[in-house]
PDB file of C-alpha atoms in Angstrom:
ATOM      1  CA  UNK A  24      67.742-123.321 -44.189  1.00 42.00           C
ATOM      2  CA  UNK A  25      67.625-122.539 -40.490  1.00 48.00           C
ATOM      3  CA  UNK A  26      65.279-119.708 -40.710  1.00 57.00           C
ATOM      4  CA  UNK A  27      62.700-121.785 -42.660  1.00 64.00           C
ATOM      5  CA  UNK A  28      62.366-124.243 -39.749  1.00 68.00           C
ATOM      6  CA  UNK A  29      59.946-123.225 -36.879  1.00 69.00           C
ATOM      7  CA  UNK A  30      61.848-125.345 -34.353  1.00 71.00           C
ATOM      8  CA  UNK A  31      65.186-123.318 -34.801  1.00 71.00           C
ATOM      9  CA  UNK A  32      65.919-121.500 -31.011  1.00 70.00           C
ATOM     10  CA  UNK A  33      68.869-119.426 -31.985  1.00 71.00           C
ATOM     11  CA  UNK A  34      69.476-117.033 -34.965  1.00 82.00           C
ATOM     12  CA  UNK A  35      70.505-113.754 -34.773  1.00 82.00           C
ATOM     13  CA  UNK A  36      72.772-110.856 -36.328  1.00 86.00           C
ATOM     14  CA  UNK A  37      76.102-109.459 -34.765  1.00 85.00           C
ATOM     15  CA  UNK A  38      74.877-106.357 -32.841  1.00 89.00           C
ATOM     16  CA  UNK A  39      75.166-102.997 -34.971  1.00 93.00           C
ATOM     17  CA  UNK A  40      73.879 -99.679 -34.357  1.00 92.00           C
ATOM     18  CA  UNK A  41      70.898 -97.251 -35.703  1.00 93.00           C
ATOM     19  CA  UNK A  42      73.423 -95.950 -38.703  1.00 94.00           C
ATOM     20  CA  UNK A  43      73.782 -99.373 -39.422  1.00 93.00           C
ATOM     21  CA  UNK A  44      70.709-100.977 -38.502  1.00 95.00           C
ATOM     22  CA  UNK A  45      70.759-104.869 -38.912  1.00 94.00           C
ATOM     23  CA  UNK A  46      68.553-107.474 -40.971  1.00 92.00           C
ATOM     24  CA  UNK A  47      67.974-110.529 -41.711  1.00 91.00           C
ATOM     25  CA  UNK A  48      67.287-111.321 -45.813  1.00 91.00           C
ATOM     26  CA  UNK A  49      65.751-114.171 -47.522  1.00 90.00           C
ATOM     27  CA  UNK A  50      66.822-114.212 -51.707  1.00 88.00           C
ATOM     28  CA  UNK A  51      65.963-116.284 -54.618  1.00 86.00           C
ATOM     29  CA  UNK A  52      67.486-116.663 -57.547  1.00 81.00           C
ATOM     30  CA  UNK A  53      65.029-119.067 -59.018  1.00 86.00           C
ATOM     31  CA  UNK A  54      61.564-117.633 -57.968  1.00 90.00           C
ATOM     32  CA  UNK A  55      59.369-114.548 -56.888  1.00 92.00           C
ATOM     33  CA  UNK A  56      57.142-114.573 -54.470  1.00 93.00           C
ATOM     34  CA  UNK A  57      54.088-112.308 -54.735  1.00 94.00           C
ATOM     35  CA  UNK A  58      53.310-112.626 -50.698  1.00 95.00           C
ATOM     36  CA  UNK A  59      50.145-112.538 -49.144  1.00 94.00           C
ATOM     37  CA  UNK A  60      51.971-113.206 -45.551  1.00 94.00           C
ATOM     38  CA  UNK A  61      55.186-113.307 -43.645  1.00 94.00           C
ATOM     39  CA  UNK A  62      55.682-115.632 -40.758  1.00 93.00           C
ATOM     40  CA  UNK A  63      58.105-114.490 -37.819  1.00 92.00           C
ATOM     41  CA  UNK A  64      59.052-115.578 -34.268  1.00 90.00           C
ATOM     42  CA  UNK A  65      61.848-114.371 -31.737  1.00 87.00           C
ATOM     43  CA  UNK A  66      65.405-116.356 -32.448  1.00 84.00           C
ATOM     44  CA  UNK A  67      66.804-116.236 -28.361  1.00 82.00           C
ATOM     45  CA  UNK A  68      65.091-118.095 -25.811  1.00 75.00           C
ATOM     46  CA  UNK A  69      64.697-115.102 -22.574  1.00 70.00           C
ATOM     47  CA  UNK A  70      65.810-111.621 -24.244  1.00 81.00           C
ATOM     48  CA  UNK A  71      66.431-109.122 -26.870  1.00 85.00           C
ATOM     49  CA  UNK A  72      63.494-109.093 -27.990  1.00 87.00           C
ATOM     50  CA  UNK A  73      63.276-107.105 -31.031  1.00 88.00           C
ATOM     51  CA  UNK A  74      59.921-104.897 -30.786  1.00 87.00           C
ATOM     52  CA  UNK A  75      60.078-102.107 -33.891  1.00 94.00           C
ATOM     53  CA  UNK A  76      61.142-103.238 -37.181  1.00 95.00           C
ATOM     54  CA  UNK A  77      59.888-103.681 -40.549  1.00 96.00           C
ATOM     55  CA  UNK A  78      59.852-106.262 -43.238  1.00 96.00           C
ATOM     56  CA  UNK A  79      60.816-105.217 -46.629  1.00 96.00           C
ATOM     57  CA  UNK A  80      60.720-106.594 -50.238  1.00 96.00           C
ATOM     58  CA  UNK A  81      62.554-106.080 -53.338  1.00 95.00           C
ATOM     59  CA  UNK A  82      63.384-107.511 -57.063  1.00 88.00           C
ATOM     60  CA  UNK A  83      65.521-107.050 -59.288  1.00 79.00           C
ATOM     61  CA  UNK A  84      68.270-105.235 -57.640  1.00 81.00           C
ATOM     62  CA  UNK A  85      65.795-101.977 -57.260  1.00 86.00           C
ATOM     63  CA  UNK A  86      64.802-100.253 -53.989  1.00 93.00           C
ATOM     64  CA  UNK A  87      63.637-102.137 -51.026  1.00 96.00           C
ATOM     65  CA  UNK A  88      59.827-101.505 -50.583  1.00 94.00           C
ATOM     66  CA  UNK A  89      57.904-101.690 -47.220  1.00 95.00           C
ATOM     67  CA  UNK A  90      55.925-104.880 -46.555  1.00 95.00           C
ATOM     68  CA  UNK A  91      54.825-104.396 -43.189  1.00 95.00           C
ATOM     69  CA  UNK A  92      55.800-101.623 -40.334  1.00 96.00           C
ATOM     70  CA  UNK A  93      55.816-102.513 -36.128  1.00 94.00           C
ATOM     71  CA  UNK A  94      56.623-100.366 -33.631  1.00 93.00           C
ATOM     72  CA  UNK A  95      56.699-101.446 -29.826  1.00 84.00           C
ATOM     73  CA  UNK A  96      55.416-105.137 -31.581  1.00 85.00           C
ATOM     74  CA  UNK A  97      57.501-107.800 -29.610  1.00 84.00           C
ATOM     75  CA  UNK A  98      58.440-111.228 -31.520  1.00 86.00           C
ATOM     76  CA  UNK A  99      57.615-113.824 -29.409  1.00 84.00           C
ATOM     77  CA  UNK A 100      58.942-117.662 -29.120  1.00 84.00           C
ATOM     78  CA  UNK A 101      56.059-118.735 -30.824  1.00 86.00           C
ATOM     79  CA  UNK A 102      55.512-118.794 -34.730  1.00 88.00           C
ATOM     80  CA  UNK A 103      53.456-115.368 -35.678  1.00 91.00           C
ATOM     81  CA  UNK A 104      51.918-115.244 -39.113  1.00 94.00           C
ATOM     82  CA  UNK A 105      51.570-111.283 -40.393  1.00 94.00           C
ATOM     83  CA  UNK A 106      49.087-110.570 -43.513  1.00 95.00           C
ATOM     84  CA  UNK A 107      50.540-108.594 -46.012  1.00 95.00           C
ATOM     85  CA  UNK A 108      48.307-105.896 -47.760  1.00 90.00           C
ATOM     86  CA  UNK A 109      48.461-103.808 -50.670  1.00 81.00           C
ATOM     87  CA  UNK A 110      51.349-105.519 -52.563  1.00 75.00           C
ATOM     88  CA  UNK A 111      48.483-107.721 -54.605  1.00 75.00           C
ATOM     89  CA  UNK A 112      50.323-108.706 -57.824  1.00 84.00           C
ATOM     90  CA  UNK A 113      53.753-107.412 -57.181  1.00 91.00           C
ATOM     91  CA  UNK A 114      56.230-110.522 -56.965  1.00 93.00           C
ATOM     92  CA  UNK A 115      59.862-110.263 -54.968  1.00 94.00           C
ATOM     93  CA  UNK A 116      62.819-111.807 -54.836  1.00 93.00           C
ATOM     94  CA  UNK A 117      64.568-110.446 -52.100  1.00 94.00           C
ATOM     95  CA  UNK A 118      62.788-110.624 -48.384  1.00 95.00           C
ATOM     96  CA  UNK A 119      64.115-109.124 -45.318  1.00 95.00           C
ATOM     97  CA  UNK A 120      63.644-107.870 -41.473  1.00 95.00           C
ATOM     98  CA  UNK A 121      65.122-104.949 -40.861  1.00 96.00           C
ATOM     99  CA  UNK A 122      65.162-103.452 -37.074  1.00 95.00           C
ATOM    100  CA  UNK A 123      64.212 -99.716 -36.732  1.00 96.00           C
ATOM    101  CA  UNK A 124      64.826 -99.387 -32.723  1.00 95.00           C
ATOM    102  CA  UNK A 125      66.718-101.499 -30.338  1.00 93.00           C
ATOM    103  CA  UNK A 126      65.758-104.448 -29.110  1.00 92.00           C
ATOM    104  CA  UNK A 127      64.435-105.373 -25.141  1.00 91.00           C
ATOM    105  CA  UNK A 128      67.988-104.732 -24.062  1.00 91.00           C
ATOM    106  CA  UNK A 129      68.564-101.429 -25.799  1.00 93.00           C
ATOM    107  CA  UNK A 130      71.012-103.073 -28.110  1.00 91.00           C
ATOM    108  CA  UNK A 131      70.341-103.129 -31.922  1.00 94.00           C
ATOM    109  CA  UNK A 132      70.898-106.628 -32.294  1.00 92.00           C
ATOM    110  CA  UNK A 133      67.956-108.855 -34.460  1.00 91.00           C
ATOM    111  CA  UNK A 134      67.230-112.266 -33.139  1.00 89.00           C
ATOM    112  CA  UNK A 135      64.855-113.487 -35.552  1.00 89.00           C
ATOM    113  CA  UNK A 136      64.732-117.566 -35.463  1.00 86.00           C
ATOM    114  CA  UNK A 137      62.000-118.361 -38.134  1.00 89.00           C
ATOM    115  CA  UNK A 138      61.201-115.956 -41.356  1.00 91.00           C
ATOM    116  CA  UNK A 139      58.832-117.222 -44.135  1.00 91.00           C
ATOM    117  CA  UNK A 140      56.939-115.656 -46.686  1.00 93.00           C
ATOM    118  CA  UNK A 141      53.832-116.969 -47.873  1.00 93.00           C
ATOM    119  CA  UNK A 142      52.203-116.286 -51.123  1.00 93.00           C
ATOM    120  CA  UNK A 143      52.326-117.151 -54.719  1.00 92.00           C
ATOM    121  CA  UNK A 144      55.146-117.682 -56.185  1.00 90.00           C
ATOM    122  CA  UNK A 145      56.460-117.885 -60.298  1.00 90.00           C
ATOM    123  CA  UNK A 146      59.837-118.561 -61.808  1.00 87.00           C
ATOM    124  CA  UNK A 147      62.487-115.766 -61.731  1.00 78.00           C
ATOM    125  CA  UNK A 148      63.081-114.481 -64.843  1.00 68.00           C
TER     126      UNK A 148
END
């Protein structure tokens, strides 16, 4: 519930490293989202900032397919909103941020405090 709450400060994964890379997911059981947008924001209040990462959908236990791609892109403390193109009619169950460098400190730990995806949605099934 925490990451679907723009006022959470703090979230964040246990650091990791590039053969291990970490993310954050967002699953349903009960609905697919076909998204048109994914809102983001940093989860620590002064560092590790995470700056190249990618946001990734999937459904139905198959591969995870690219959403959206940043590279040297820093999450700020305010609530960013990201259109997503070229997925128009594809629905998802499975969400997630994924890092693909380290963060501001050179540590490959994801701080992500807010994650939504925006689009529309039908019952899983």
């Amino acid at each position: 519930r925490a990451l679907l709450d723009p006022r959470t400060t703090y979230f964040g994964t246990a650091e990791q490293g590039p053969a291990d890379p970490p993310w954050i997911q967002l699953a349903s059981g009960a609905c697919e989202v076909c998204p048109a947008a994914v809102g983001l924001k940093h989860g620590s209040d002064s560092s590790d900032y995470c700056g190249s990462f990618v946001v990734e959908a999937s459904s139905g236990g198959g591969a995870w397919e690219e959403l959206l791609s940043f590279s040297d892109r820093p999450l700020g403390l305010d609530c960013k909103v990201f259109p997503v193109f070229g997925k128009h009619g594809r629905f998802f169950a499975n969400f997630r941020v994924r890092l693909t460098g380290p963060n501001s400190s050179q540590r490959w730990q994801l701080m992500v405090a807010w994650f939504e995806v925006y689009g529309r949605w039908t019952q899983a099934g």
